[in-house]
CSV table of N, CA, C and O in Angstrom, one decimal:
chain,number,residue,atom,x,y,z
A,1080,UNK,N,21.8,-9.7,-0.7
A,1080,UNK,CA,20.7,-10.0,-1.6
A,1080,UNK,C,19.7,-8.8,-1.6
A,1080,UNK,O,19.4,-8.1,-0.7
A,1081,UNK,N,19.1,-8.8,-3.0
A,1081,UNK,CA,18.2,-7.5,-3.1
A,1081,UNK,C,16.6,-8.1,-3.6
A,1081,UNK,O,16.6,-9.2,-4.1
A,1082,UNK,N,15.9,-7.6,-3.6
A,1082,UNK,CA,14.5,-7.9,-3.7
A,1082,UNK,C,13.3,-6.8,-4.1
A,1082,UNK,O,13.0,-5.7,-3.6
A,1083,UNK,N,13.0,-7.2,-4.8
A,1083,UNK,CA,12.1,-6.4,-5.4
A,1083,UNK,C,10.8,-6.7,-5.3
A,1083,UNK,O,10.8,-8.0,-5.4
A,1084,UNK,N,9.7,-6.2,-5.2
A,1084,UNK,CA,8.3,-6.6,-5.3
A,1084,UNK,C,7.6,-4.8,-5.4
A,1084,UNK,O,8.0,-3.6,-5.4
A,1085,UNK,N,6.3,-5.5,-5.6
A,1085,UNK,CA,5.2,-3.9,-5.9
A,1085,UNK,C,4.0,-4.1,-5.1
A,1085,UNK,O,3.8,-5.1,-4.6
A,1086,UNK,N,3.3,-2.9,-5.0
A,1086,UNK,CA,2.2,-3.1,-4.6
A,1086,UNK,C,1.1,-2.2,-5.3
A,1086,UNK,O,1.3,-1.0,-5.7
A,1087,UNK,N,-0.3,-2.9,-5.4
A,1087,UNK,CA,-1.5,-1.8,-5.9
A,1087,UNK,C,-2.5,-1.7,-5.5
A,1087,UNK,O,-3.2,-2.7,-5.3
A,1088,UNK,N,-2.8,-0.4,-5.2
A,1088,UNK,CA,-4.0,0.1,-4.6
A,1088,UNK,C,-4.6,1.2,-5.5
A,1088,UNK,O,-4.0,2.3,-5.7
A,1089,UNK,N,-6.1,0.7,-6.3
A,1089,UNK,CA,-6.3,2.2,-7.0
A,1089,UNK,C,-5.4,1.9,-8.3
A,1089,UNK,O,-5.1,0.9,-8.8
A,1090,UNK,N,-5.2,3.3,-8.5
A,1090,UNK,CA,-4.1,3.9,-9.6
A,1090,UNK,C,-2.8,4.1,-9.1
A,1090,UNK,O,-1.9,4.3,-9.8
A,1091,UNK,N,-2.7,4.1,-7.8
A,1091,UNK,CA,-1.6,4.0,-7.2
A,1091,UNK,C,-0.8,2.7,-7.2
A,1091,UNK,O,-1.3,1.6,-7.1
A,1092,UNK,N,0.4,2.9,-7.3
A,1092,UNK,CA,1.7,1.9,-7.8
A,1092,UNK,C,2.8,1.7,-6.9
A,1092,UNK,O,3.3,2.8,-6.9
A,1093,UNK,N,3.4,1.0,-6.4
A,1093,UNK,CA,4.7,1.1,-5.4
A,1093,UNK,C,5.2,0.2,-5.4
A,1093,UNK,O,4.6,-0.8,-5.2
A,1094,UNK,N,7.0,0.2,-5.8
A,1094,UNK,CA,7.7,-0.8,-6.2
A,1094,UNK,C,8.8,-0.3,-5.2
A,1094,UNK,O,9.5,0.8,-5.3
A,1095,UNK,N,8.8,-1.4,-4.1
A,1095,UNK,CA,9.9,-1.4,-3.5
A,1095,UNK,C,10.8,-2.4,-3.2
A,1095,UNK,O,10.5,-3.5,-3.0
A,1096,UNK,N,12.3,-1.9,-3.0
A,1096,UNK,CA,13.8,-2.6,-3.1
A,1096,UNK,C,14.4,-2.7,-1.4
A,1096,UNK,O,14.9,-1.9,-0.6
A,1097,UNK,N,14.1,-4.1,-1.3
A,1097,UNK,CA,14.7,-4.6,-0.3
A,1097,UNK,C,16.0,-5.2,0.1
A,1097,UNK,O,16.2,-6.3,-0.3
A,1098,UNK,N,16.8,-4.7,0.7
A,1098,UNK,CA,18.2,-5.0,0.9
A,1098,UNK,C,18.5,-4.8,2.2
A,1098,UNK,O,17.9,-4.0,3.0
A,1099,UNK,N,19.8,-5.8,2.5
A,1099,UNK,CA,20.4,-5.4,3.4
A,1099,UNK,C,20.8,-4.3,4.0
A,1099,UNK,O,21.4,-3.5,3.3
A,1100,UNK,N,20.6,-3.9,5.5
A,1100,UNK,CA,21.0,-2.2,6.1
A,1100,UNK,C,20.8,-2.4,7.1
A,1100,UNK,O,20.8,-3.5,7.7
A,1101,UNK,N,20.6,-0.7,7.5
A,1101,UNK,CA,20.6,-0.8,9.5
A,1101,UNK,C,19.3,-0.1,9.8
A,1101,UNK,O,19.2,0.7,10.7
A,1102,UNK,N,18.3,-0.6,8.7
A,1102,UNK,CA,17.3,-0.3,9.1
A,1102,UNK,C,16.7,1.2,8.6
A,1102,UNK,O,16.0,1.7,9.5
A,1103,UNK,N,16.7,1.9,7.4
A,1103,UNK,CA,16.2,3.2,6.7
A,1103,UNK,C,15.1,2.8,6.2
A,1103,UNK,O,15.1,1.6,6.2
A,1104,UNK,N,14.1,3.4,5.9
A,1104,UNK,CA,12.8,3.5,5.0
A,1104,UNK,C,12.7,4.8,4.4
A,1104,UNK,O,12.5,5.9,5.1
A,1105,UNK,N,12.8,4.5,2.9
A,1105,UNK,CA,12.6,5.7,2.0
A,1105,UNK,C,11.4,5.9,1.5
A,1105,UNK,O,10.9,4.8,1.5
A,1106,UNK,N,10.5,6.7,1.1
A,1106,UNK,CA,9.6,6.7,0.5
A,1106,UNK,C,9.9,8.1,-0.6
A,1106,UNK,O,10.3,9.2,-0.2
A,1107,UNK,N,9.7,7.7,-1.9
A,1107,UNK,CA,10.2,8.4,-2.6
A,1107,UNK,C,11.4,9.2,-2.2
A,1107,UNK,O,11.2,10.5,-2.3
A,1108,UNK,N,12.9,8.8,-1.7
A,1108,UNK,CA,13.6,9.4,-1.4
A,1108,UNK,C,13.6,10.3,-0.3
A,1108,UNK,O,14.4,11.2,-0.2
A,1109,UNK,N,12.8,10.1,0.4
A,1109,UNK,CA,12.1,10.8,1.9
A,1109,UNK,C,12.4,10.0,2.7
A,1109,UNK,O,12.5,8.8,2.3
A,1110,UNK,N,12.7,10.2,3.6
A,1110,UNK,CA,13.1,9.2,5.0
A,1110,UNK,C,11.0,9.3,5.3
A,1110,UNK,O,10.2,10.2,5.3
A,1111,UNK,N,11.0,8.3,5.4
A,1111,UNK,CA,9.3,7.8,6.3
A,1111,UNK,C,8.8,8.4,7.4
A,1111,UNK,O,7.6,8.6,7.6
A,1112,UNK,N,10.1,8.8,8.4
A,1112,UNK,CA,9.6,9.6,9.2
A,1112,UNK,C,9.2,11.1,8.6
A,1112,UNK,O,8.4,11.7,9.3
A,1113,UNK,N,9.5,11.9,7.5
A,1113,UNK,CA,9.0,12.7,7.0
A,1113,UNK,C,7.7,13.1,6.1
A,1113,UNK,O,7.4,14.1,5.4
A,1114,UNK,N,6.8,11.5,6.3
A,1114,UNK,CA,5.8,11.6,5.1
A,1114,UNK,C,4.5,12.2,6.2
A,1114,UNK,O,4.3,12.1,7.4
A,1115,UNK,N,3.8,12.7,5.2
A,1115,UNK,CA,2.5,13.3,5.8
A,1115,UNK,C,1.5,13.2,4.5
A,1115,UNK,O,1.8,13.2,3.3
A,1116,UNK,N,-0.1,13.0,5.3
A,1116,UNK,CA,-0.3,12.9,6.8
A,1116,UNK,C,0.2,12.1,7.3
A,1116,UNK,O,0.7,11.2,6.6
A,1117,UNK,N,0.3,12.0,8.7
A,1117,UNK,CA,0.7,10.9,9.7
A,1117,UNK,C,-0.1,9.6,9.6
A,1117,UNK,O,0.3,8.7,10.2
A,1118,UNK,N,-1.4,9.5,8.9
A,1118,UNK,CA,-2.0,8.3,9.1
A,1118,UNK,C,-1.2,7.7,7.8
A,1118,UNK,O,-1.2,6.5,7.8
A,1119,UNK,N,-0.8,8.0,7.1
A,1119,UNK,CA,-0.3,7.8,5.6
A,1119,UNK,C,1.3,7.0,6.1
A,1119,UNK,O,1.9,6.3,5.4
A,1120,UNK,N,1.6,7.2,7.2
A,1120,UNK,CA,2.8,7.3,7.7
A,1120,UNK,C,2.8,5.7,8.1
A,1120,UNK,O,3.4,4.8,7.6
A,1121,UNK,N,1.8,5.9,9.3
A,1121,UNK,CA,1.7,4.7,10.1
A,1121,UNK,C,1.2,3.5,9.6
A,1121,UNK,O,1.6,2.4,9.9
A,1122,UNK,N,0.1,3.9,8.3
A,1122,UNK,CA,-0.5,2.7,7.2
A,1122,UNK,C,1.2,2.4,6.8
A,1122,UNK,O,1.4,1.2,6.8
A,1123,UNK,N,2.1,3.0,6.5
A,1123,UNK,CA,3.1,2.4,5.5
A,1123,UNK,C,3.9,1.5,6.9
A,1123,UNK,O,4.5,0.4,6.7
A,1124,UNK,N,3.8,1.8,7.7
A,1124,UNK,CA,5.0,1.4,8.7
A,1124,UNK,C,3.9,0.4,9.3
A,1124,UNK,O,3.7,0.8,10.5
A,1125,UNK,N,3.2,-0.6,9.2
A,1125,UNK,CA,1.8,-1.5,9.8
A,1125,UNK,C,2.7,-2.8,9.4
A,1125,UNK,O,2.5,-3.8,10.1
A,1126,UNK,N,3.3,-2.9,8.8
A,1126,UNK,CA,4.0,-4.3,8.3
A,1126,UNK,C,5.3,-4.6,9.5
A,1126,UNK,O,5.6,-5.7,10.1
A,1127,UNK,N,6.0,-3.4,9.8
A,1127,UNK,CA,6.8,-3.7,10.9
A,1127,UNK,C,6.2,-3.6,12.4
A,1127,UNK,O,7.0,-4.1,13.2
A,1128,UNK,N,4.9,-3.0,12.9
A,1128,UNK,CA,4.5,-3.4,14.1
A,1128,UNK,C,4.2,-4.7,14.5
A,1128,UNK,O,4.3,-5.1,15.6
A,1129,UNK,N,3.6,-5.4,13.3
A,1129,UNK,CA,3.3,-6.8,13.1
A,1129,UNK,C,4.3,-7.8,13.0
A,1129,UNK,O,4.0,-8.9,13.4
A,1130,UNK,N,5.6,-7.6,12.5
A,1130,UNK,CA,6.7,-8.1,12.2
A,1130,UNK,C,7.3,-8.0,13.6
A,1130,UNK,O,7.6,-9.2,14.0
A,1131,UNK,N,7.6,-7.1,14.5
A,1131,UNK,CA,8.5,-6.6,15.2
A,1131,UNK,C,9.4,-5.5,14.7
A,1131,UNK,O,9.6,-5.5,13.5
A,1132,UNK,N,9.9,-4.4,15.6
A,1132,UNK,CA,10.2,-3.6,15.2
A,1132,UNK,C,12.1,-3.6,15.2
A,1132,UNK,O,12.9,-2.8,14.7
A,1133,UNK,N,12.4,-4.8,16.0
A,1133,UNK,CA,13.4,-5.6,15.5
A,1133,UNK,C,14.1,-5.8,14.5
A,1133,UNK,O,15.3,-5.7,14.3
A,1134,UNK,N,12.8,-6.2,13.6
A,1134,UNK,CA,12.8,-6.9,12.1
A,1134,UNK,C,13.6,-5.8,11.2
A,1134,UNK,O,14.3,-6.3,10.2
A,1135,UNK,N,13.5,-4.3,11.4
A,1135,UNK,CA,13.7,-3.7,10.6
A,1135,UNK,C,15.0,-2.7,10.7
A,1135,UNK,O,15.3,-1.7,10.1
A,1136,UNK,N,16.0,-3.5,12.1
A,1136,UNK,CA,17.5,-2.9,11.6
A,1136,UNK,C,18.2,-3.6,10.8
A,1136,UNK,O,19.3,-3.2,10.5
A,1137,UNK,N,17.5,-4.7,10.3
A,1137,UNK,CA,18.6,-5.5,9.6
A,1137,UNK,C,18.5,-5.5,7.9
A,1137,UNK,O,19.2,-6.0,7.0
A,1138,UNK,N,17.2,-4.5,7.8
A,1138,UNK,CA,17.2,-4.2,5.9
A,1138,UNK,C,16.7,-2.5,5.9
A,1138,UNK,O,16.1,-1.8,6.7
A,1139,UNK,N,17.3,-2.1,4.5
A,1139,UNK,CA,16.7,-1.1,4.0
A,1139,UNK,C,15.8,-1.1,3.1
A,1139,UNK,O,15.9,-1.9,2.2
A,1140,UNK,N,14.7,-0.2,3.1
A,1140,UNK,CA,13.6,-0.2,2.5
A,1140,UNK,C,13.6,0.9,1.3
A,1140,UNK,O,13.8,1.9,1.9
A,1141,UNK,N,13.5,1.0,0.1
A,1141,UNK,CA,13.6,2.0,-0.9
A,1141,UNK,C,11.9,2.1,-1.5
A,1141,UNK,O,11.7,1.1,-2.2
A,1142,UNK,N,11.1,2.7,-1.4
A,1142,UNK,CA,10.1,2.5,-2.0
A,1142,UNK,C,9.9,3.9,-2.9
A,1142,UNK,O,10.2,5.0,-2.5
A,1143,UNK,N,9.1,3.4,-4.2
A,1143,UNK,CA,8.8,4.7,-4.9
A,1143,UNK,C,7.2,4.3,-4.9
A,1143,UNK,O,6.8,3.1,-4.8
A,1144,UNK,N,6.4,5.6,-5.1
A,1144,UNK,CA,5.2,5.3,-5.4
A,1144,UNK,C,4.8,6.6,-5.9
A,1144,UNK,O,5.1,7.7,-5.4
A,1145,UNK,N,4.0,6.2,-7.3
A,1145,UNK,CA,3.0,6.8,-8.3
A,1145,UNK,C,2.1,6.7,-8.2
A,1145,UNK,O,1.7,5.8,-7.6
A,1146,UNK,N,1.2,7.6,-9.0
A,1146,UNK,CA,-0.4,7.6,-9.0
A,1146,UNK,C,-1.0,7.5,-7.8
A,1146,UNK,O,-0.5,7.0,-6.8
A,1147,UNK,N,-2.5,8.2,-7.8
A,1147,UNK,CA,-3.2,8.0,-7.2
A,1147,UNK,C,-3.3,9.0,-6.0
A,1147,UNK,O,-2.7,10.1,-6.2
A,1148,UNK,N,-4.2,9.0,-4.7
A,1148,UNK,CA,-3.9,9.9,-3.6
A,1148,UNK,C,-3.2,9.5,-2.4
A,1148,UNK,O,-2.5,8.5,-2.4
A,1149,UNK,N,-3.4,10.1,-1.6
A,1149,UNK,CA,-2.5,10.2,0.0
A,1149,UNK,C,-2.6,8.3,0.5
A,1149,UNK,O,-1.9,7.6,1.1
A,1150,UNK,N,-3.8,8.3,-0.1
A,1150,UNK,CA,-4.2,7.3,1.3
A,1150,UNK,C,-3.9,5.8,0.3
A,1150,UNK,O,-3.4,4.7,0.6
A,1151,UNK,N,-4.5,6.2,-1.2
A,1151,UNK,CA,-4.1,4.6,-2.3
A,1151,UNK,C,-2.5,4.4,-2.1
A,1151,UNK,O,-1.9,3.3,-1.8
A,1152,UNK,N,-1.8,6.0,-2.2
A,1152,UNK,CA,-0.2,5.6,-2.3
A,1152,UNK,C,0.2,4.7,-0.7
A,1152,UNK,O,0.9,3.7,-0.8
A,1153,UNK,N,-0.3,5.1,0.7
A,1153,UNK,CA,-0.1,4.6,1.4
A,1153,UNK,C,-0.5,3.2,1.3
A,1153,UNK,O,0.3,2.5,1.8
A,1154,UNK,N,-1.7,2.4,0.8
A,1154,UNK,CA,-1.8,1.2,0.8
A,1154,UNK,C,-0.8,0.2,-0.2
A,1154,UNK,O,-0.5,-1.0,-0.1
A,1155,UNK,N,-0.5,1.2,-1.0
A,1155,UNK,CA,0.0,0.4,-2.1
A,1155,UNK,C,1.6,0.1,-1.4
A,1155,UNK,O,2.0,-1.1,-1.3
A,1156,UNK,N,2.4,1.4,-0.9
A,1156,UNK,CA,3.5,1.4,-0.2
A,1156,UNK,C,3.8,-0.1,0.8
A,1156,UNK,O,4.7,-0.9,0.8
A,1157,UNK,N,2.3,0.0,1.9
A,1157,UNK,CA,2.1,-0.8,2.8
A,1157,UNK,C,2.7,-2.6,1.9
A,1157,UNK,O,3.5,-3.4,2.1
A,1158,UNK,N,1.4,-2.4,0.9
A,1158,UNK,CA,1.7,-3.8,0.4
A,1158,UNK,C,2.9,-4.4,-0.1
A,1158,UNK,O,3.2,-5.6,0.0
A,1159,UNK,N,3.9,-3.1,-0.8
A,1159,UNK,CA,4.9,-3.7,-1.3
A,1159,UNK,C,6.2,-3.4,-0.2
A,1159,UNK,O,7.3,-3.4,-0.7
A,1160,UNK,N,6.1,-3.3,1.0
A,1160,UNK,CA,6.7,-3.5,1.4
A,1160,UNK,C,6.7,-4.5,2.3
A,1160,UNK,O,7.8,-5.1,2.6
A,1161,UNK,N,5.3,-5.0,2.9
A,1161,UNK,CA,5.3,-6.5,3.1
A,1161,UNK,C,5.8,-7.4,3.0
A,1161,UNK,O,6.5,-8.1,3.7
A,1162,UNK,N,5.5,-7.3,1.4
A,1162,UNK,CA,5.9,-8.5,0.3
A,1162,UNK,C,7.3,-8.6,0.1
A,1162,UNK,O,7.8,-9.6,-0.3
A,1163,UNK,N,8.0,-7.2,0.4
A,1163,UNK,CA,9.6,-7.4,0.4
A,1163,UNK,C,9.9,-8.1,1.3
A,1163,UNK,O,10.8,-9.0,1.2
A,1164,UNK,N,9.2,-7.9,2.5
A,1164,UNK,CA,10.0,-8.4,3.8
A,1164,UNK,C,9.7,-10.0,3.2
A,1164,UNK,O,10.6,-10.4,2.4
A,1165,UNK,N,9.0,-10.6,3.3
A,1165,UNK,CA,8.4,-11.9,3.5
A,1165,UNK,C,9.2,-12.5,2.1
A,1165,UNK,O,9.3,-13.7,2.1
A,1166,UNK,N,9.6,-12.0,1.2
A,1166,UNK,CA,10.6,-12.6,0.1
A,1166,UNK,C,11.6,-12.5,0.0
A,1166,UNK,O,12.3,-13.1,-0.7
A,1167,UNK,N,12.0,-11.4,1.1
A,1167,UNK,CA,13.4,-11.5,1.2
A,1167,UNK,C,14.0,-12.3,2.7
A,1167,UNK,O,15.1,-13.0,2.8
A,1168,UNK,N,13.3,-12.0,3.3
A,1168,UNK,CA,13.6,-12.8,4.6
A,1168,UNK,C,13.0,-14.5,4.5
A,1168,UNK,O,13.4,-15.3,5.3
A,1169,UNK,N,12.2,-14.9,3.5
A,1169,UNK,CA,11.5,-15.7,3.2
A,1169,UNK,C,11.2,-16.8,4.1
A,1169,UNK,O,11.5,-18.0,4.2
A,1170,UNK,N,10.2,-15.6,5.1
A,1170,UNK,CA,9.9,-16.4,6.1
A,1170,UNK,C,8.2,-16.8,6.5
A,1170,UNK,O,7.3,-16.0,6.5
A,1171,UNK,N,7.9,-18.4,6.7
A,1171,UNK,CA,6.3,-18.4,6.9
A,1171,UNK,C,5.7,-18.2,7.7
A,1171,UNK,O,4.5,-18.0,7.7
A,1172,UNK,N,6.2,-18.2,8.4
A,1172,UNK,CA,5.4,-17.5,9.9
A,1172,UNK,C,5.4,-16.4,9.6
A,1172,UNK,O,4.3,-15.9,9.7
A,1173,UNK,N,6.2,-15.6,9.3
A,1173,UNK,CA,5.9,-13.6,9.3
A,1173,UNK,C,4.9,-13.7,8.0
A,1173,UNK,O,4.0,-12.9,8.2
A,1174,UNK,N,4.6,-14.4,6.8
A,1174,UNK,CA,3.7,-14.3,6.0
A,1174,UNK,C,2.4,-15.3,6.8
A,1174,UNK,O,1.3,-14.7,6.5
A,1175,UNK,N,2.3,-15.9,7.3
A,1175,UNK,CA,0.7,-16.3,7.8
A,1175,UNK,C,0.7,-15.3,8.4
A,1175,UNK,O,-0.3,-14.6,8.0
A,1176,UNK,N,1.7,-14.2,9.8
A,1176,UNK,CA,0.8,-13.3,10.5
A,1176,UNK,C,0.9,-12.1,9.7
A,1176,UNK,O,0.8,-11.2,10.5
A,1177,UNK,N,0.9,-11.6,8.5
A,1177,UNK,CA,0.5,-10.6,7.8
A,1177,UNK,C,-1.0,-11.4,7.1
A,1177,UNK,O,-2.0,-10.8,6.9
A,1178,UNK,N,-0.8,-12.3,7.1
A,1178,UNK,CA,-2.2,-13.2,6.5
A,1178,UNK,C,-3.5,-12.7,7.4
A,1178,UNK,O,-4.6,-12.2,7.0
A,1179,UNK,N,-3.0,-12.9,8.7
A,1179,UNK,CA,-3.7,-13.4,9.8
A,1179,UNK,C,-4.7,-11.7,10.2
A,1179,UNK,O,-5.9,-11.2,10.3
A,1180,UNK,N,-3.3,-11.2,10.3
A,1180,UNK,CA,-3.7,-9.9,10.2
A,1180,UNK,C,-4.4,-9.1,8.9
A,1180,UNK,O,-5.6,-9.2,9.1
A,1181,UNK,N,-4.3,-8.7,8.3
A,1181,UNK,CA,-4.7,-8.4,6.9
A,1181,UNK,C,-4.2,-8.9,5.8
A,1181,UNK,O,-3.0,-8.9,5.4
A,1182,UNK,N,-5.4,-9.6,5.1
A,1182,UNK,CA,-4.8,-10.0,3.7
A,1182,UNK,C,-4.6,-9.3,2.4
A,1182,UNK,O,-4.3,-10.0,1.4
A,1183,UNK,N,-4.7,-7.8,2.5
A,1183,UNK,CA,-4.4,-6.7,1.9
A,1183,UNK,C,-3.1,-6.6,1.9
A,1183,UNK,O,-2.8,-5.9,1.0
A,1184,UNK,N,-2.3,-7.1,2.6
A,1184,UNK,CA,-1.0,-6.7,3.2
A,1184,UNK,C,-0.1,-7.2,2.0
A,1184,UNK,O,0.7,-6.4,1.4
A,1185,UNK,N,-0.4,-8.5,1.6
A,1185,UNK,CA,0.2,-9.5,0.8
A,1185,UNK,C,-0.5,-9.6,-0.9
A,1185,UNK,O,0.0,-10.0,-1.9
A,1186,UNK,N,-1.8,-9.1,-0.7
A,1186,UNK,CA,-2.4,-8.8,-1.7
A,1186,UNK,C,-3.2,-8.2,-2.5
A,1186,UNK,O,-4.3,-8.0,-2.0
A,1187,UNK,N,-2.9,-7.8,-3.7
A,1187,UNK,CA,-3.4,-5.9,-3.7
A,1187,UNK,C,-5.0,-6.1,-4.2
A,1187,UNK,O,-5.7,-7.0,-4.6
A,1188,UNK,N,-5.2,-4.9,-4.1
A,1188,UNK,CA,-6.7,-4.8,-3.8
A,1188,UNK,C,-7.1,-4.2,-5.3
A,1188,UNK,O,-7.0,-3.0,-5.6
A,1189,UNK,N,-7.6,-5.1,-6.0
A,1189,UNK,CA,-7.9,-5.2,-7.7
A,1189,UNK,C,-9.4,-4.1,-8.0
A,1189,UNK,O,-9.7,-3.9,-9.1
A,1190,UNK,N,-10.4,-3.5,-6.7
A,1190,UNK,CA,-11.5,-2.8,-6.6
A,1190,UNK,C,-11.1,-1.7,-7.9
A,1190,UNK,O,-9.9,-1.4,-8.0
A,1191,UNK,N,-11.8,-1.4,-8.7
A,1191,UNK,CA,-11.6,0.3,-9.6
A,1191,UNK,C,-12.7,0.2,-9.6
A,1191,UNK,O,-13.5,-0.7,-9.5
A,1192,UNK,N,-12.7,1.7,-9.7
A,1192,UNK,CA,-14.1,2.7,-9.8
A,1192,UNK,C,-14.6,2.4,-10.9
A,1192,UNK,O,-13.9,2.4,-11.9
A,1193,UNK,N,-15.8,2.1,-10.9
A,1193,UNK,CA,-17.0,2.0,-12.2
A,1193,UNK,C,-16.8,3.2,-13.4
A,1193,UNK,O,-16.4,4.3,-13.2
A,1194,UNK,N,-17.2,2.8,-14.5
A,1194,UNK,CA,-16.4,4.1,-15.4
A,1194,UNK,C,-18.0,4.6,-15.5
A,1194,UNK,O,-18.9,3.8,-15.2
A,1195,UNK,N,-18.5,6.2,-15.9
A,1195,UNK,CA,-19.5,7.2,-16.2
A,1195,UNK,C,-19.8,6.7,-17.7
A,1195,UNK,O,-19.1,6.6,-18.7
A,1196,UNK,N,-21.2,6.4,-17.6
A,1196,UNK,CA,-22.1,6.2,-18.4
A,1196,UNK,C,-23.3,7.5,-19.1
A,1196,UNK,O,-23.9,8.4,-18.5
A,1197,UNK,N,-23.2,7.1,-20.7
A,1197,UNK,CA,-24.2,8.8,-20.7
A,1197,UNK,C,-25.6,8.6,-20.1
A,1197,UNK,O,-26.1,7.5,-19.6
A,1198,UNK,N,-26.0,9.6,-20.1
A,1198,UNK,CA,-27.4,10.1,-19.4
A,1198,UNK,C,-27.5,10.6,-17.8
A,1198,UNK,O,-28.6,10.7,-17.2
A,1199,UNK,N,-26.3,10.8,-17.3
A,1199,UNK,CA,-26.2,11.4,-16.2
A,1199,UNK,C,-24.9,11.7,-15.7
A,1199,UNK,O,-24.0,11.1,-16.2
A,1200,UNK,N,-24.6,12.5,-14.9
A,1200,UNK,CA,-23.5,13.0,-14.4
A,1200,UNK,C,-22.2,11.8,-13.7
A,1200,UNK,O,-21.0,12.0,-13.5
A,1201,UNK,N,-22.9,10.7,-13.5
A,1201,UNK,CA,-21.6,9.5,-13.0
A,1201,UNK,C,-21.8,8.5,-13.3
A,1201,UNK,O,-22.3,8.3,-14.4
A,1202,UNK,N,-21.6,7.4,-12.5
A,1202,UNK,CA,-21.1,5.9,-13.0
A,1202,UNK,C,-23.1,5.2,-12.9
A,1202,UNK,O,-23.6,4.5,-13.8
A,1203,UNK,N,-23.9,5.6,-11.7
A,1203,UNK,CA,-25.1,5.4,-12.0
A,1203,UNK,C,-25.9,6.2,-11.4
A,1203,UNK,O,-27.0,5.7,-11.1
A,1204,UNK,N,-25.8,7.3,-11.3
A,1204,UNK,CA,-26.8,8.7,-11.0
A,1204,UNK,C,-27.1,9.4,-12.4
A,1204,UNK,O,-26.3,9.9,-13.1
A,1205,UNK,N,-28.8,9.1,-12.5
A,1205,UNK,CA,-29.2,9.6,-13.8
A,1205,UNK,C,-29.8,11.5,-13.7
A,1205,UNK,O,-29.9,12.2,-12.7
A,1206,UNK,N,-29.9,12.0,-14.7
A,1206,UNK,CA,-30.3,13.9,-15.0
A,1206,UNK,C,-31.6,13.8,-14.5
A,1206,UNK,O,-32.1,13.0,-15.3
A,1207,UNK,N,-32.4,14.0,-13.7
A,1207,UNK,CA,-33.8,14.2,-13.0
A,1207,UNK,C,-34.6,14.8,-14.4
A,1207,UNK,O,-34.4,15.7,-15.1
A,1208,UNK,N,-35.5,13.9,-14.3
A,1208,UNK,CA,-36.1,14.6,-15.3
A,1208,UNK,C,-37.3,15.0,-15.2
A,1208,UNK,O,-38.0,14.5,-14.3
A,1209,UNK,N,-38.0,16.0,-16.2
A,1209,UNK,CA,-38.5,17.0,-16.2
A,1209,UNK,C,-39.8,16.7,-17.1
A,1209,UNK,O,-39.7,16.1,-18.2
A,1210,UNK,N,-41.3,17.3,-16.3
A,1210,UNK,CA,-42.2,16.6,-16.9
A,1210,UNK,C,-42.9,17.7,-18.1
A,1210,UNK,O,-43.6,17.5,-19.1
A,1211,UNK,N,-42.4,19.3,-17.2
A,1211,UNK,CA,-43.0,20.8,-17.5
A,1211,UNK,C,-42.3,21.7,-17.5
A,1211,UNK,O,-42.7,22.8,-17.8
């Protein structure tokens, strides 16, 4: 059986394919142990310390992820690979303790940046103004 889910963080996007294996994690065609930085690494790999590290000879992980930086791609990765495990293994106990533990995990984080308004350089910092 194969499985599909996504995850979003930001503008970052991650749609990953859960199947049967002996345990690989891809990230963009990278084996996971090759992603850097290393916190980017360990954010993606947070779903199987919690899971057991057990849990993860028995599927392969395919994830792609777009948009965004180091750290959005990492949450977004994180989430949709959660969400594979827990739909494909469709199990409730492994989803309450992704619950339990973060509910980021299972569900993405909808926050965007405020958009830049005129009369100043950002979203609410105005041009100092001038008397003389």
């Amino acid at each position: 059986m194969v499985t599909n889910t996504s995850g979003k963080k930001k503008t970052a996007v991650a749609r990953a394919t859960v199947s049967e294996g002996e345990g690989r994690v891809r990230i963009n065609s990278q084996p996971v142990e090759l992603v850097e930085p290393e916190l980017s690494r360990l954010k993606m790999l947070e779903p199987f310390r919690i899971s057991g590290e057990e849990l993860r000879e028995g599927v392969d992980i395919d994830v792609t992820v777009s948009g965004g930086g180091f750290a959005g791609q990492a949450d977004a990765a994180r989430t949709a690979i959660a969400r594979g495990l827990v739909q494909h293994l469709q199990d409730a106990e492994l989803r309450d303790a992704f619950l339990e533990f973060d509910r980021s995990l299972l569900v993405n984080d909808s926050r965007q940046p405020e958009p830049k308004k005129w009369g100043g350089p950002g979203a609410r910092a105005r041009y100092q103004k001038s008397y003389r």
